Coordinates of C-alpha atoms and ligand atoms in Angstrom, one line a residue:
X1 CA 19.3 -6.0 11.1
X2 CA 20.4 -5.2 7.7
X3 CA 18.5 -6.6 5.2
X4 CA 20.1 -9.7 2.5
X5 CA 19.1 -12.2 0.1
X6 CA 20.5 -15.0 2.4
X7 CA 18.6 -13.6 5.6
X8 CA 15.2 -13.6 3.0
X9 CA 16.2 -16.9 1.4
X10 CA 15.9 -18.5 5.4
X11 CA 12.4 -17.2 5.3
X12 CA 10.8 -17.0 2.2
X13 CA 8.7 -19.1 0.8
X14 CA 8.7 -17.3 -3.2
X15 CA 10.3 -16.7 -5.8
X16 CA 12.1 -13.4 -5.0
X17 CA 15.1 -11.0 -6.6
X18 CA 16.7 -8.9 -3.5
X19 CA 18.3 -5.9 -4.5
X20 CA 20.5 -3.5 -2.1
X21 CA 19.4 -0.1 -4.3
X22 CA 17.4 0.3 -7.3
X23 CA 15.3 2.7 -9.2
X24 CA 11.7 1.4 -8.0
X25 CA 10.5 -1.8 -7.3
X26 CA 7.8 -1.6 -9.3
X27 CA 9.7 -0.6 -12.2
X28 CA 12.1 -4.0 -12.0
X29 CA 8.8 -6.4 -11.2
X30 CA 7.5 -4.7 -14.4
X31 CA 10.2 -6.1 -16.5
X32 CA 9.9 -9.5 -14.7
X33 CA 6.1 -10.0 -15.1
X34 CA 7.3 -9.7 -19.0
X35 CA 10.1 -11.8 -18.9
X36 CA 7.0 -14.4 -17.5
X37 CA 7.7 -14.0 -14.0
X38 CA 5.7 -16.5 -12.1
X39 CA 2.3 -15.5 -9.9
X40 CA 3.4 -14.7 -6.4
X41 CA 6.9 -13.4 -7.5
X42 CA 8.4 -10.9 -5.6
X43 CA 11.1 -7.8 -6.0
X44 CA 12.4 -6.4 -2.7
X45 CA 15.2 -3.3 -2.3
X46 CA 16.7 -1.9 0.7
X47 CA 16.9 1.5 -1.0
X48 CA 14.6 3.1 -3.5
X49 CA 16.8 6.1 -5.5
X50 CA 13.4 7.0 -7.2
X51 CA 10.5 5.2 -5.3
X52 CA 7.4 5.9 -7.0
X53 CA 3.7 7.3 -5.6
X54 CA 0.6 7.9 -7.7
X55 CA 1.0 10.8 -10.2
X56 CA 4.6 10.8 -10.9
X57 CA 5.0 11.7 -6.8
X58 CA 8.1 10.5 -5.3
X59 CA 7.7 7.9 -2.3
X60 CA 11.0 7.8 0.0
X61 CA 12.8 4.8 0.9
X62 CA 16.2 5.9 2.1
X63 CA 18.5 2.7 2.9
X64 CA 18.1 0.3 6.3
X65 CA 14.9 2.0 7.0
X66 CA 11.8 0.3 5.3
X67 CA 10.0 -1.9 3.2
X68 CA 10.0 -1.4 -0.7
X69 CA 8.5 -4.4 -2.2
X70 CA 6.5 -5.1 -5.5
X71 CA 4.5 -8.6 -6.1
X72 CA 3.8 -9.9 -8.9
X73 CA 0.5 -11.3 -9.2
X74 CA -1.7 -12.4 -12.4
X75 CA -5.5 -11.9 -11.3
X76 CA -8.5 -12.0 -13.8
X77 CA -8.8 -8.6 -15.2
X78 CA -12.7 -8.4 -13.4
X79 CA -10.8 -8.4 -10.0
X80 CA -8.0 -5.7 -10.7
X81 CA -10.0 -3.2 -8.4
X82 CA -9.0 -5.7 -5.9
X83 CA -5.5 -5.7 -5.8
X84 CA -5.6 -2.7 -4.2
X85 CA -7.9 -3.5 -1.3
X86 CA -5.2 -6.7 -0.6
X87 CA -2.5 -4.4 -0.6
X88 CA -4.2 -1.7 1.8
X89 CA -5.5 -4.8 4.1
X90 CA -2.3 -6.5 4.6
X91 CA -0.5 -3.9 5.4
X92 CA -3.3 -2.5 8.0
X93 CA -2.9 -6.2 9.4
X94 CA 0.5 -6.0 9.7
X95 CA 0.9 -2.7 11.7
X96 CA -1.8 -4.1 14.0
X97 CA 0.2 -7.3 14.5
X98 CA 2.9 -5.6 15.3
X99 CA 1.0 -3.8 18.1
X100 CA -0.1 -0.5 16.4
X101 CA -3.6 1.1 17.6
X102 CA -5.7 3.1 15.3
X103 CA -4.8 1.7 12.1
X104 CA -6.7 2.8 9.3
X105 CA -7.3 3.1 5.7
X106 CA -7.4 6.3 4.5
X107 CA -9.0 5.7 1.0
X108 CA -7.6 4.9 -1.4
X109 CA -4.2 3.6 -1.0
X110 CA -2.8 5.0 2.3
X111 CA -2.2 3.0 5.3
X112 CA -2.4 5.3 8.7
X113 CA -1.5 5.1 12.0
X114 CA -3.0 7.6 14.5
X115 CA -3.7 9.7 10.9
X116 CA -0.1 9.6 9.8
X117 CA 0.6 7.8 6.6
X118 CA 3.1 4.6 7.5
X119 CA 2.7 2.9 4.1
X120 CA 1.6 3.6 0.2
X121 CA 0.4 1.1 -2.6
X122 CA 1.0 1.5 -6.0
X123 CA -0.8 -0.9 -8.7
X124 CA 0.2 -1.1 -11.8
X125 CA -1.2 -3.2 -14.8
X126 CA 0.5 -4.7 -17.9
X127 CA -1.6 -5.3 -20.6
X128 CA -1.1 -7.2 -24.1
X129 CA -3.6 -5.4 -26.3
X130 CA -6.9 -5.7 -24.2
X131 CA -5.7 -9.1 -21.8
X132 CA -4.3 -8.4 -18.4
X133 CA -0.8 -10.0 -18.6
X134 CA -0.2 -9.2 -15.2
X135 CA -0.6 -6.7 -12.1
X136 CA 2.3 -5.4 -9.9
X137 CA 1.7 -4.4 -6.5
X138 CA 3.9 -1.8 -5.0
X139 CA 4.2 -1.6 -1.1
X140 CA 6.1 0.8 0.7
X141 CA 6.0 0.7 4.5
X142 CA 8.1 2.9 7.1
X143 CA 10.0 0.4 9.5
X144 CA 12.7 3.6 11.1
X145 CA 12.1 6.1 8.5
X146 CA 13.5 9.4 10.8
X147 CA 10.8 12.4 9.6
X148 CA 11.6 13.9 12.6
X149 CA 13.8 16.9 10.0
X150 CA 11.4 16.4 6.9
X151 CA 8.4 18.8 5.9
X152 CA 6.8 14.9 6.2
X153 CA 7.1 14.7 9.9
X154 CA 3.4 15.6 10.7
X155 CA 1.8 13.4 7.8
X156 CA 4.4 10.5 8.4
X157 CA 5.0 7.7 10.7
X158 CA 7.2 4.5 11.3
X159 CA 6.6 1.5 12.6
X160 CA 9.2 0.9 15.3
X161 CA 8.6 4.5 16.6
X162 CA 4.9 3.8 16.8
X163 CA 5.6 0.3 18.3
X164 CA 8.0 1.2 20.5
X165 CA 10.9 -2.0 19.7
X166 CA 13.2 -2.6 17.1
X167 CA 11.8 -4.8 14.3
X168 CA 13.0 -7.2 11.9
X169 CA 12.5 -6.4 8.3
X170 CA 13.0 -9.6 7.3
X171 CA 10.5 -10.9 9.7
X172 CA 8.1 -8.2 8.8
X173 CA 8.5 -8.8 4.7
X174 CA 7.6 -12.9 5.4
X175 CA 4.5 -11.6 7.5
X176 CA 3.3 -9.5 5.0
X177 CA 3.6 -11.6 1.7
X178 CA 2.2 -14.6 3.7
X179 CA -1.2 -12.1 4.6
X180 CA -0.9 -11.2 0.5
X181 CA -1.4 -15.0 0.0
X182 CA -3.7 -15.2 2.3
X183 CA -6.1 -12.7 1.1
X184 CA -4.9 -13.1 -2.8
X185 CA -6.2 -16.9 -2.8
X186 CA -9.5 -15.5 -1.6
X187 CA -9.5 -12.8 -4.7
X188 CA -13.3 -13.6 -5.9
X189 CA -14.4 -13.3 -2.5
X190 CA -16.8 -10.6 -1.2
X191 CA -14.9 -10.8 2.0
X192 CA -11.8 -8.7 0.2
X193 CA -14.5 -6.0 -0.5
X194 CA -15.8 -6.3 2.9
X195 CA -12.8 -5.9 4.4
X196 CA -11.1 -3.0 3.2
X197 CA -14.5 -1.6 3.4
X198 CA -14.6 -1.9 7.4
X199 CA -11.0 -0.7 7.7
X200 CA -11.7 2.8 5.6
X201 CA -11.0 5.0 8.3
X202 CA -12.7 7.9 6.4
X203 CA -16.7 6.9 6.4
X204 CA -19.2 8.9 7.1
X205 CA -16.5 12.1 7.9
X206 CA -16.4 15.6 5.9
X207 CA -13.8 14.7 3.1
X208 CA -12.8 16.8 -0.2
X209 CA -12.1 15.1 -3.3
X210 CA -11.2 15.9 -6.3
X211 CA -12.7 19.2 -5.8
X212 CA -15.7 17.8 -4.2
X213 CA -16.8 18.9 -0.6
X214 CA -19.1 16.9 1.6
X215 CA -19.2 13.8 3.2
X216 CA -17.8 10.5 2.1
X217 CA -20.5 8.0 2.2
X218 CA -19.3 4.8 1.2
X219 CA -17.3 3.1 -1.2
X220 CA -18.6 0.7 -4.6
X221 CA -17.4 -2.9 -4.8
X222 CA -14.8 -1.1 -7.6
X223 CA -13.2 0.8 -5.0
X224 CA -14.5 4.2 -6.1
X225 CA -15.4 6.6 -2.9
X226 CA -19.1 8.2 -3.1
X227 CA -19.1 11.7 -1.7
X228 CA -22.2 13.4 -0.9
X229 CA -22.5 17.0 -1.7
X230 CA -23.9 19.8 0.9
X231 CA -26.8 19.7 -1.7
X232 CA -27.6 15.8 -1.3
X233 CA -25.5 15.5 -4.8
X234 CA -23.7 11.9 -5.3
X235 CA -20.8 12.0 -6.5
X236 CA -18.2 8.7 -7.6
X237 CA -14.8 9.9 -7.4
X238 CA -12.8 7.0 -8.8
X239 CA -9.1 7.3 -8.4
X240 CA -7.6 10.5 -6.1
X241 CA -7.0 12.1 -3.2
X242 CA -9.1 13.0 0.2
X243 CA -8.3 15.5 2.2
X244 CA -10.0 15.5 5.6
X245 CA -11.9 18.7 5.1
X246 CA -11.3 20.0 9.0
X247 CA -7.6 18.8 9.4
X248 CA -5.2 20.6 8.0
X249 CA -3.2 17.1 7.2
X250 CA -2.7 15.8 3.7
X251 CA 0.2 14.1 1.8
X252 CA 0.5 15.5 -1.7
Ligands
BT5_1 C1 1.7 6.2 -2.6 O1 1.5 7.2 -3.5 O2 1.4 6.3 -1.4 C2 2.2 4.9 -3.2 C3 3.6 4.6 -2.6 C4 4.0 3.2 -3.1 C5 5.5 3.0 -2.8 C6 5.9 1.6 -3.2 S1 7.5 1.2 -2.5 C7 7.5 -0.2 -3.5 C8 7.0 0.1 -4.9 N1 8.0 0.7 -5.7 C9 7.7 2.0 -6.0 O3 8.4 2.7 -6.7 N2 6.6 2.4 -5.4 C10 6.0 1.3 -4.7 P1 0.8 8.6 -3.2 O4 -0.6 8.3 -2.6 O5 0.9 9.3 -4.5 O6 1.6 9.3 -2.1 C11 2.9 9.9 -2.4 C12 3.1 11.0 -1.3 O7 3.3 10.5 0.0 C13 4.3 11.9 -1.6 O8 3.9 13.0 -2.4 C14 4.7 12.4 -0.2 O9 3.9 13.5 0.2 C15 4.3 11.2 0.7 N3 5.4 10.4 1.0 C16 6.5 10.1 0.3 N4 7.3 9.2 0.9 C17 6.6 8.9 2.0 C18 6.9 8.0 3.1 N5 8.0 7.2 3.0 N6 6.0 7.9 4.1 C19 4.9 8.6 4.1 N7 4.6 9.5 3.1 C20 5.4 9.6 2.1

């Protein structure tokens, strides 16, 4: 079903702005959070012309295809780390909902299913000198993204394909923002932490990051990755990319 603001209006509880096509989510929830947007506030496209990854990377959301969503959300700046861990989380919950097996986290902001990426987070912060005004978080998930003609089509999954029925993005948007509430009004609790932390799919395997070989060892309640070193070395890798070290899959 295509998606519309009267179909989201039926199901959503929030404050949302539906657009058919814009630049980036993210980009448009930034100027809201500004304008004094209020906590919980949402931004949904169909069609992303210039989704956005980490780094300046380009994250593709061609039309009637996927999720491309930004919420608005106005934690205390000590929890920030966290906002990534709820994005992650939800989104793991809501592949496994809709009857994906081996969902996992693939540190820091990739959701995977049988180790292809089916969804990216992007936070972003807005400060007012040194106060947090507010955090938007960006979350793109493949509903019937096609890879199958893309250099993508090893590293990348959808949904539907993966689940094996037609799902309803609509349906699929309220599920997700209500598991953002969920896990947003339990912020300050160690159970976010602990989570995220059991869905990491990457523990204890050989990893490189950020130039660093060896084995990722666990994570820090600030959602830095430790790596150990062939020599014993620990290392904190904060932001970045992991590469399994013996596949040959990555998605820079
Ligand atoms: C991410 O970046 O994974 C964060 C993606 C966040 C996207 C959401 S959509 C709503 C909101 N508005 C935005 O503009 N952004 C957010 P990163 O870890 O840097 O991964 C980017 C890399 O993933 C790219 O370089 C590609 O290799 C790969 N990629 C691009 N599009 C993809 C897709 N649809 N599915 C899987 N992989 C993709």
């Amino acid at each position: 079903m295509t998606l519309s603001e009267g179909i989201l209006q039926q199901k959503l509880a929030q404050p949302f702005r539906y657009f058919p096509r814009v630049t980036s989510t993210n980009d448009l929830a930034k100027t809201w959070l500004m304008q004094g947007a209020p906590d919980g506030a949402v931004v949904i496209a169909d069609e992303q012309a210039s989704g956005r990854g980490r780094s300046g990377r380009l994250w593709r959301t061609p039309p009637n295809a996927a999720l491309a969503l930004s919420i608005i959300l106005r934690p205390p700046a000590a929890l920030l780390a966290r906002v990534n861990m709820i994005g992650a989380l939800c989104v793991f919950e809501l592949a496994t909902q809709v009857g994906c097996d081996d969902v996992g986290i693939k540190w820091p902001n990739d959701i995977q299913v049988q180790d292809r990426k089916i969804s990216g987070v992007l936070v972003e912060a807005v400060w007012m000198q040194d106060n947090l005004d507010g955090v938007v978080l960006g979350i793109g998930v493949n509903v019937r993204n096609d890879f199958s003609q893309t250099d993508l089509r090893e590293l990348a999954a959808s949904l539907e394909y993966v689940a094996g029925r037609p799902l309803d993005r609509a349906e699929l948007i309220k599920t997700l923002l209500e598991r953002v509430d969920f896990w947003y009004q339990r912020i300050d609790a160690d159970q976010v932490f602990d989570t995220w932390r059991r869905r990491l799919n990457m523990l204890g395997h050989p990893v490189e990051a950020e130039g660093i070989r060896g084995r990722a060892l666990d994570v820090t309640a600030e959602g830095s990755l430790l790596v150990e070193d062939h020599h014993g070395g620990l290392h904190e890798v904060s932001a970045g990319d992991v590469t399994a070290f013996t596949g040959q899959r990555s998605t820079e």
